[in-house]
Amino acid sequence: MLLQTVTPVSVLGTTVLLALFLSLTAHIAARNVLGDVDPRRALYIGPLPAVISVVGNAFELPGALILLAALLVDGTMFWWSYEQPRRAVAVMTLIHVVVTTLLSGLLLVASVLLASMPG
């Protein structure tokens, strides 16, 4: 068993990378619903759900509670950042969840394949 130590740098790095990934997928979701949008607006969306995820997992909160809190904050940030009606915000949030799930699954499968590569 490989013992890994958790350092403040590793927590910060994980949070920043997750925030950037969520911002990228938020931009994809916003483009899907609204068309051509400013990519800088998506940078407002990713950090708070990333912090909720990292902090919630650090305190070993139930996954359903973390997911619900992240979704509520995600929708609120879409509403605040893009100033759209609730229906458009709900669609963007749903597409954000789908795109994030698909891309993270793809990255997970790719990393497993690379890790199991012979040689």
Short mmCIF file of N, CA and C in Angstrom, two decimals:
data_model
loop_
_atom_site.label_atom_id
_atom_site.label_comp_id
_atom_site.label_asym_id
_atom_site.label_seq_id
_atom_site.Cartn_x
_atom_site.Cartn_y
_atom_site.Cartn_z
N MET A 1 0.84 -1.17 0.00
CA MET A 1 0.00 0.00 0.00
C MET A 1 0.89 1.25 0.00
N LEU A 2 0.57 2.14 -0.90
CA LEU A 2 1.34 3.37 -1.02
C LEU A 2 0.72 4.44 -0.13
N LEU A 3 1.49 4.95 0.80
CA LEU A 3 1.01 5.98 1.72
C LEU A 3 1.32 7.34 1.13
N GLN A 4 0.29 8.16 0.99
CA GLN A 4 0.48 9.50 0.44
C GLN A 4 0.18 10.53 1.51
N THR A 5 1.00 11.56 1.55
CA THR A 5 0.76 12.62 2.52
C THR A 5 0.03 13.76 1.83
N VAL A 6 -0.85 14.38 2.56
CA VAL A 6 -1.61 15.51 2.06
C VAL A 6 -0.94 16.78 2.55
N THR A 7 -0.56 17.61 1.61
CA THR A 7 0.08 18.88 1.95
C THR A 7 -0.82 20.02 1.49
N PRO A 8 -0.61 21.20 2.04
CA PRO A 8 -1.39 22.34 1.58
C PRO A 8 -1.21 22.61 0.07
N VAL A 9 -0.02 22.35 -0.43
CA VAL A 9 0.23 22.57 -1.85
C VAL A 9 -0.58 21.59 -2.70
N SER A 10 -0.67 20.33 -2.25
CA SER A 10 -1.44 19.36 -3.02
C SER A 10 -2.93 19.67 -3.00
N VAL A 11 -3.43 20.16 -1.86
CA VAL A 11 -4.84 20.54 -1.77
C VAL A 11 -5.11 21.76 -2.65
N LEU A 12 -4.23 22.75 -2.60
CA LEU A 12 -4.39 23.94 -3.43
C LEU A 12 -4.30 23.58 -4.91
N GLY A 13 -3.34 22.73 -5.27
CA GLY A 13 -3.21 22.32 -6.66
C GLY A 13 -4.43 21.57 -7.17
N THR A 14 -4.97 20.68 -6.34
CA THR A 14 -6.17 19.95 -6.72
C THR A 14 -7.34 20.90 -6.90
N THR A 15 -7.49 21.85 -6.00
CA THR A 15 -8.59 22.80 -6.08
C THR A 15 -8.48 23.68 -7.32
N VAL A 16 -7.29 24.16 -7.61
CA VAL A 16 -7.09 25.02 -8.78
C VAL A 16 -7.33 24.24 -10.08
N LEU A 17 -6.80 23.02 -10.17
CA LEU A 17 -7.03 22.23 -11.38
C LEU A 17 -8.50 21.88 -11.57
N LEU A 18 -9.18 21.55 -10.48
CA LEU A 18 -10.61 21.26 -10.57
C LEU A 18 -11.39 22.51 -10.97
N ALA A 19 -11.02 23.66 -10.42
CA ALA A 19 -11.68 24.91 -10.77
C ALA A 19 -11.49 25.23 -12.26
N LEU A 20 -10.30 25.03 -12.78
CA LEU A 20 -10.05 25.28 -14.20
C LEU A 20 -10.83 24.30 -15.08
N PHE A 21 -10.87 23.03 -14.67
CA PHE A 21 -11.64 22.03 -15.42
C PHE A 21 -13.12 22.39 -15.42
N LEU A 22 -13.66 22.77 -14.26
CA LEU A 22 -15.07 23.15 -14.17
C LEU A 22 -15.36 24.43 -14.96
N SER A 23 -14.41 25.34 -14.99
CA SER A 23 -14.58 26.56 -15.78
C SER A 23 -14.61 26.24 -17.27
N LEU A 24 -13.74 25.32 -17.70
CA LEU A 24 -13.74 24.91 -19.10
C LEU A 24 -15.07 24.26 -19.48
N THR A 25 -15.55 23.35 -18.66
CA THR A 25 -16.81 22.69 -18.99
C THR A 25 -18.00 23.66 -18.85
N ALA A 26 -17.90 24.65 -17.98
CA ALA A 26 -18.95 25.67 -17.88
C ALA A 26 -18.99 26.51 -19.15
N HIS A 27 -17.83 26.82 -19.69
CA HIS A 27 -17.79 27.57 -20.95
C HIS A 27 -18.41 26.76 -22.09
N ILE A 28 -18.12 25.47 -22.13
CA ILE A 28 -18.72 24.61 -23.15
C ILE A 28 -20.24 24.60 -23.01
N ALA A 29 -20.74 24.50 -21.77
CA ALA A 29 -22.18 24.51 -21.54
C ALA A 29 -22.80 25.84 -21.94
N ALA A 30 -22.16 26.93 -21.58
CA ALA A 30 -22.70 28.25 -21.92
C ALA A 30 -22.71 28.47 -23.43
N ARG A 31 -21.67 28.03 -24.12
CA ARG A 31 -21.64 28.15 -25.58
C ARG A 31 -22.74 27.33 -26.22
N ASN A 32 -23.02 26.17 -25.63
CA ASN A 32 -24.05 25.30 -26.17
C ASN A 32 -25.42 25.97 -26.08
N VAL A 33 -25.68 26.70 -25.02
CA VAL A 33 -26.99 27.32 -24.82
C VAL A 33 -27.06 28.72 -25.42
N LEU A 34 -26.03 29.52 -25.21
CA LEU A 34 -26.09 30.94 -25.57
C LEU A 34 -25.38 31.28 -26.88
N GLY A 35 -24.62 30.39 -27.42
CA GLY A 35 -23.84 30.71 -28.61
C GLY A 35 -22.49 31.28 -28.24
N ASP A 36 -22.07 32.32 -28.94
CA ASP A 36 -20.75 32.90 -28.72
C ASP A 36 -20.77 33.74 -27.43
N VAL A 37 -19.99 33.30 -26.43
CA VAL A 37 -19.92 34.01 -25.15
C VAL A 37 -18.46 34.27 -24.79
N ASP A 38 -18.27 35.22 -23.90
CA ASP A 38 -16.93 35.56 -23.43
C ASP A 38 -16.42 34.44 -22.52
N PRO A 39 -15.28 33.82 -22.85
CA PRO A 39 -14.78 32.71 -22.03
C PRO A 39 -14.36 33.14 -20.62
N ARG A 40 -14.09 34.42 -20.41
CA ARG A 40 -13.69 34.87 -19.08
C ARG A 40 -14.83 34.76 -18.07
N ARG A 41 -16.07 34.82 -18.56
CA ARG A 41 -17.22 34.69 -17.64
C ARG A 41 -17.26 33.31 -17.00
N ALA A 42 -16.79 32.30 -17.72
CA ALA A 42 -16.79 30.93 -17.18
C ALA A 42 -15.80 30.78 -16.03
N LEU A 43 -14.81 31.65 -15.97
CA LEU A 43 -13.83 31.57 -14.88
C LEU A 43 -14.45 31.89 -13.53
N TYR A 44 -15.61 32.56 -13.52
CA TYR A 44 -16.30 32.84 -12.26
C TYR A 44 -17.04 31.60 -11.75
N ILE A 45 -17.36 30.67 -12.63
CA ILE A 45 -18.23 29.55 -12.27
C ILE A 45 -17.46 28.42 -11.60
N GLY A 46 -16.28 28.08 -12.07
CA GLY A 46 -15.56 26.91 -11.59
C GLY A 46 -15.05 26.91 -10.16
N PRO A 47 -14.54 28.02 -9.63
CA PRO A 47 -13.88 27.96 -8.32
C PRO A 47 -14.77 27.56 -7.14
N LEU A 48 -15.97 28.11 -7.03
CA LEU A 48 -16.79 27.79 -5.86
C LEU A 48 -17.22 26.33 -5.80
N PRO A 49 -17.71 25.73 -6.89
CA PRO A 49 -18.01 24.29 -6.82
C PRO A 49 -16.76 23.45 -6.52
N ALA A 50 -15.60 23.89 -7.02
CA ALA A 50 -14.36 23.15 -6.73
C ALA A 50 -14.03 23.20 -5.24
N VAL A 51 -14.18 24.36 -4.65
CA VAL A 51 -13.91 24.51 -3.21
C VAL A 51 -14.91 23.68 -2.40
N ILE A 52 -16.19 23.71 -2.81
CA ILE A 52 -17.20 22.91 -2.12
C ILE A 52 -16.84 21.43 -2.18
N SER A 53 -16.39 20.98 -3.33
CA SER A 53 -16.02 19.57 -3.49
C SER A 53 -14.83 19.19 -2.62
N VAL A 54 -13.79 19.98 -2.66
CA VAL A 54 -12.58 19.67 -1.90
C VAL A 54 -12.84 19.75 -0.39
N VAL A 55 -13.50 20.81 0.05
CA VAL A 55 -13.77 20.97 1.48
C VAL A 55 -14.75 19.91 1.97
N GLY A 56 -15.80 19.64 1.17
CA GLY A 56 -16.77 18.62 1.56
C GLY A 56 -16.16 17.26 1.69
N ASN A 57 -15.26 16.91 0.78
CA ASN A 57 -14.57 15.62 0.87
C ASN A 57 -13.56 15.60 2.01
N ALA A 58 -12.95 16.74 2.30
CA ALA A 58 -12.00 16.79 3.42
C ALA A 58 -12.71 16.54 4.74
N PHE A 59 -13.94 17.04 4.87
CA PHE A 59 -14.71 16.84 6.09
C PHE A 59 -15.55 15.56 6.04
N GLU A 60 -15.36 14.79 4.98
CA GLU A 60 -16.06 13.51 4.79
C GLU A 60 -17.58 13.66 4.89
N LEU A 61 -18.10 14.71 4.25
CA LEU A 61 -19.55 14.90 4.19
C LEU A 61 -20.16 13.92 3.19
N PRO A 62 -21.45 13.63 3.30
CA PRO A 62 -22.08 12.73 2.34
C PRO A 62 -22.00 13.28 0.91
N GLY A 63 -21.76 12.40 -0.03
CA GLY A 63 -21.60 12.80 -1.43
C GLY A 63 -22.82 13.51 -1.98
N ALA A 64 -24.01 13.05 -1.59
CA ALA A 64 -25.24 13.68 -2.07
C ALA A 64 -25.34 15.13 -1.62
N LEU A 65 -24.91 15.40 -0.39
CA LEU A 65 -24.95 16.77 0.14
C LEU A 65 -23.94 17.66 -0.60
N ILE A 66 -22.76 17.13 -0.85
CA ILE A 66 -21.74 17.88 -1.59
C ILE A 66 -22.23 18.18 -3.00
N LEU A 67 -22.81 17.18 -3.66
CA LEU A 67 -23.31 17.36 -5.02
C LEU A 67 -24.42 18.39 -5.06
N LEU A 68 -25.37 18.31 -4.13
CA LEU A 68 -26.47 19.26 -4.10
C LEU A 68 -25.96 20.69 -3.88
N ALA A 69 -25.05 20.86 -2.94
CA ALA A 69 -24.49 22.19 -2.67
C ALA A 69 -23.74 22.71 -3.90
N ALA A 70 -22.96 21.86 -4.54
CA ALA A 70 -22.20 22.28 -5.72
C ALA A 70 -23.13 22.65 -6.87
N LEU A 71 -24.22 21.89 -7.06
CA LEU A 71 -25.17 22.21 -8.13
C LEU A 71 -25.89 23.53 -7.87
N LEU A 72 -26.27 23.77 -6.62
CA LEU A 72 -26.93 25.04 -6.30
C LEU A 72 -26.00 26.22 -6.53
N VAL A 73 -24.77 26.09 -6.10
CA VAL A 73 -23.80 27.17 -6.30
C VAL A 73 -23.48 27.31 -7.79
N ASP A 74 -23.39 26.20 -8.50
CA ASP A 74 -23.11 26.23 -9.94
C ASP A 74 -24.21 27.00 -10.67
N GLY A 75 -25.46 26.68 -10.38
CA GLY A 75 -26.57 27.39 -11.01
C GLY A 75 -26.59 28.86 -10.65
N THR A 76 -26.31 29.16 -9.40
CA THR A 76 -26.25 30.56 -8.96
C THR A 76 -25.15 31.32 -9.69
N MET A 77 -24.01 30.69 -9.86
CA MET A 77 -22.91 31.35 -10.55
C MET A 77 -23.20 31.53 -12.04
N PHE A 78 -23.89 30.57 -12.66
CA PHE A 78 -24.32 30.75 -14.06
C PHE A 78 -25.26 31.95 -14.15
N TRP A 79 -26.20 32.03 -13.21
CA TRP A 79 -27.16 33.13 -13.23
C TRP A 79 -26.44 34.47 -13.04
N TRP A 80 -25.51 34.51 -12.09
CA TRP A 80 -24.80 35.75 -11.81
C TRP A 80 -23.87 36.14 -12.96
N SER A 81 -23.19 35.17 -13.54
CA SER A 81 -22.19 35.46 -14.56
C SER A 81 -22.80 35.81 -15.91
N TYR A 82 -23.86 35.12 -16.28
CA TYR A 82 -24.41 35.32 -17.62
C TYR A 82 -25.72 36.10 -17.64
N GLU A 83 -26.32 36.39 -16.50
CA GLU A 83 -27.54 37.19 -16.38
C GLU A 83 -28.62 36.72 -17.34
N GLN A 84 -28.98 35.45 -17.21
CA GLN A 84 -29.99 34.83 -18.07
C GLN A 84 -31.21 34.44 -17.23
N PRO A 85 -32.34 34.17 -17.90
CA PRO A 85 -33.52 33.71 -17.15
C PRO A 85 -33.27 32.33 -16.53
N ARG A 86 -34.13 31.98 -15.57
CA ARG A 86 -33.94 30.74 -14.82
C ARG A 86 -33.92 29.51 -15.71
N ARG A 87 -34.77 29.48 -16.73
CA ARG A 87 -34.81 28.31 -17.61
C ARG A 87 -33.47 28.12 -18.33
N ALA A 88 -32.89 29.19 -18.84
CA ALA A 88 -31.59 29.10 -19.52
C ALA A 88 -30.51 28.68 -18.52
N VAL A 89 -30.58 29.20 -17.30
CA VAL A 89 -29.61 28.83 -16.27
C VAL A 89 -29.74 27.34 -15.94
N ALA A 90 -30.97 26.85 -15.83
CA ALA A 90 -31.18 25.44 -15.52
C ALA A 90 -30.63 24.55 -16.64
N VAL A 91 -30.84 24.95 -17.89
CA VAL A 91 -30.33 24.17 -19.02
C VAL A 91 -28.80 24.20 -19.03
N MET A 92 -28.21 25.38 -18.78
CA MET A 92 -26.75 25.47 -18.75
C MET A 92 -26.18 24.61 -17.63
N THR A 93 -26.83 24.62 -16.47
CA THR A 93 -26.36 23.80 -15.35
C THR A 93 -26.45 22.32 -15.67
N LEU A 94 -27.55 21.90 -16.27
CA LEU A 94 -27.70 20.50 -16.66
C LEU A 94 -26.65 20.10 -17.69
N ILE A 95 -26.45 20.93 -18.70
CA ILE A 95 -25.43 20.62 -19.71
C ILE A 95 -24.04 20.62 -19.07
N HIS A 96 -23.82 21.51 -18.11
CA HIS A 96 -22.53 21.53 -17.41
C HIS A 96 -22.28 20.21 -16.69
N VAL A 97 -23.30 19.70 -16.02
CA VAL A 97 -23.17 18.41 -15.33
C VAL A 97 -22.85 17.30 -16.32
N VAL A 98 -23.57 17.27 -17.45
CA VAL A 98 -23.37 16.21 -18.44
C VAL A 98 -21.97 16.30 -19.06
N VAL A 99 -21.56 17.49 -19.46
CA VAL A 99 -20.24 17.65 -20.09
C VAL A 99 -19.13 17.32 -19.10
N THR A 100 -19.27 17.77 -17.86
CA THR A 100 -18.26 17.48 -16.84
C THR A 100 -18.16 15.98 -16.58
N THR A 101 -19.31 15.32 -16.50
CA THR A 101 -19.31 13.87 -16.26
C THR A 101 -18.67 13.13 -17.43
N LEU A 102 -19.03 13.51 -18.65
CA LEU A 102 -18.47 12.82 -19.82
C LEU A 102 -16.96 13.05 -19.95
N LEU A 103 -16.53 14.29 -19.81
CA LEU A 103 -15.09 14.57 -19.95
C LEU A 103 -14.27 13.96 -18.81
N SER A 104 -14.79 13.99 -17.59
CA SER A 104 -14.04 13.38 -16.50
C SER A 104 -13.99 11.86 -16.65
N GLY A 105 -15.07 11.26 -17.13
CA GLY A 105 -15.06 9.81 -17.41
C GLY A 105 -14.05 9.47 -18.49
N LEU A 106 -14.01 10.29 -19.53
CA LEU A 106 -13.04 10.07 -20.60
C LEU A 106 -11.61 10.19 -20.09
N LEU A 107 -11.35 11.19 -19.26
CA LEU A 107 -10.01 11.36 -18.69
C LEU A 107 -9.65 10.20 -17.76
N LEU A 108 -10.62 9.71 -17.00
CA LEU A 108 -10.37 8.57 -16.12
C LEU A 108 -10.02 7.32 -16.91
N VAL A 109 -10.79 7.04 -17.95
CA VAL A 109 -10.52 5.86 -18.78
C VAL A 109 -9.16 5.98 -19.46
N ALA A 110 -8.85 7.17 -19.97
CA ALA A 110 -7.55 7.37 -20.62
C ALA A 110 -6.40 7.17 -19.63
N SER A 111 -6.57 7.66 -18.40
CA SER A 111 -5.49 7.48 -17.42
C SER A 111 -5.34 6.02 -17.00
N VAL A 112 -6.45 5.29 -16.90
CA VAL A 112 -6.37 3.86 -16.57
C VAL A 112 -5.67 3.10 -17.70
N LEU A 113 -6.02 3.43 -18.94
CA LEU A 113 -5.37 2.77 -20.07
C LEU A 113 -3.88 3.06 -20.12
N LEU A 114 -3.52 4.32 -19.88
CA LEU A 114 -2.11 4.68 -19.88
C LEU A 114 -1.35 4.02 -18.73
N ALA A 115 -2.00 3.92 -17.58
CA ALA A 115 -1.35 3.30 -16.42
C ALA A 115 -1.16 1.80 -16.60
N SER A 116 -2.04 1.17 -17.36
CA SER A 116 -1.94 -0.28 -17.54
C SER A 116 -1.17 -0.66 -18.79
N MET A 117 -0.58 0.32 -19.45
CA MET A 117 0.17 0.05 -20.67
C MET A 117 1.43 -0.77 -20.33
N PRO A 118 1.70 -1.82 -21.09
CA PRO A 118 2.89 -2.61 -20.80
C PRO A 118 4.18 -1.84 -21.11
N GLY A 119 5.21 -2.17 -20.38
CA GLY A 119 6.51 -1.60 -20.65
C GLY A 119 6.80 -0.52 -19.75
#
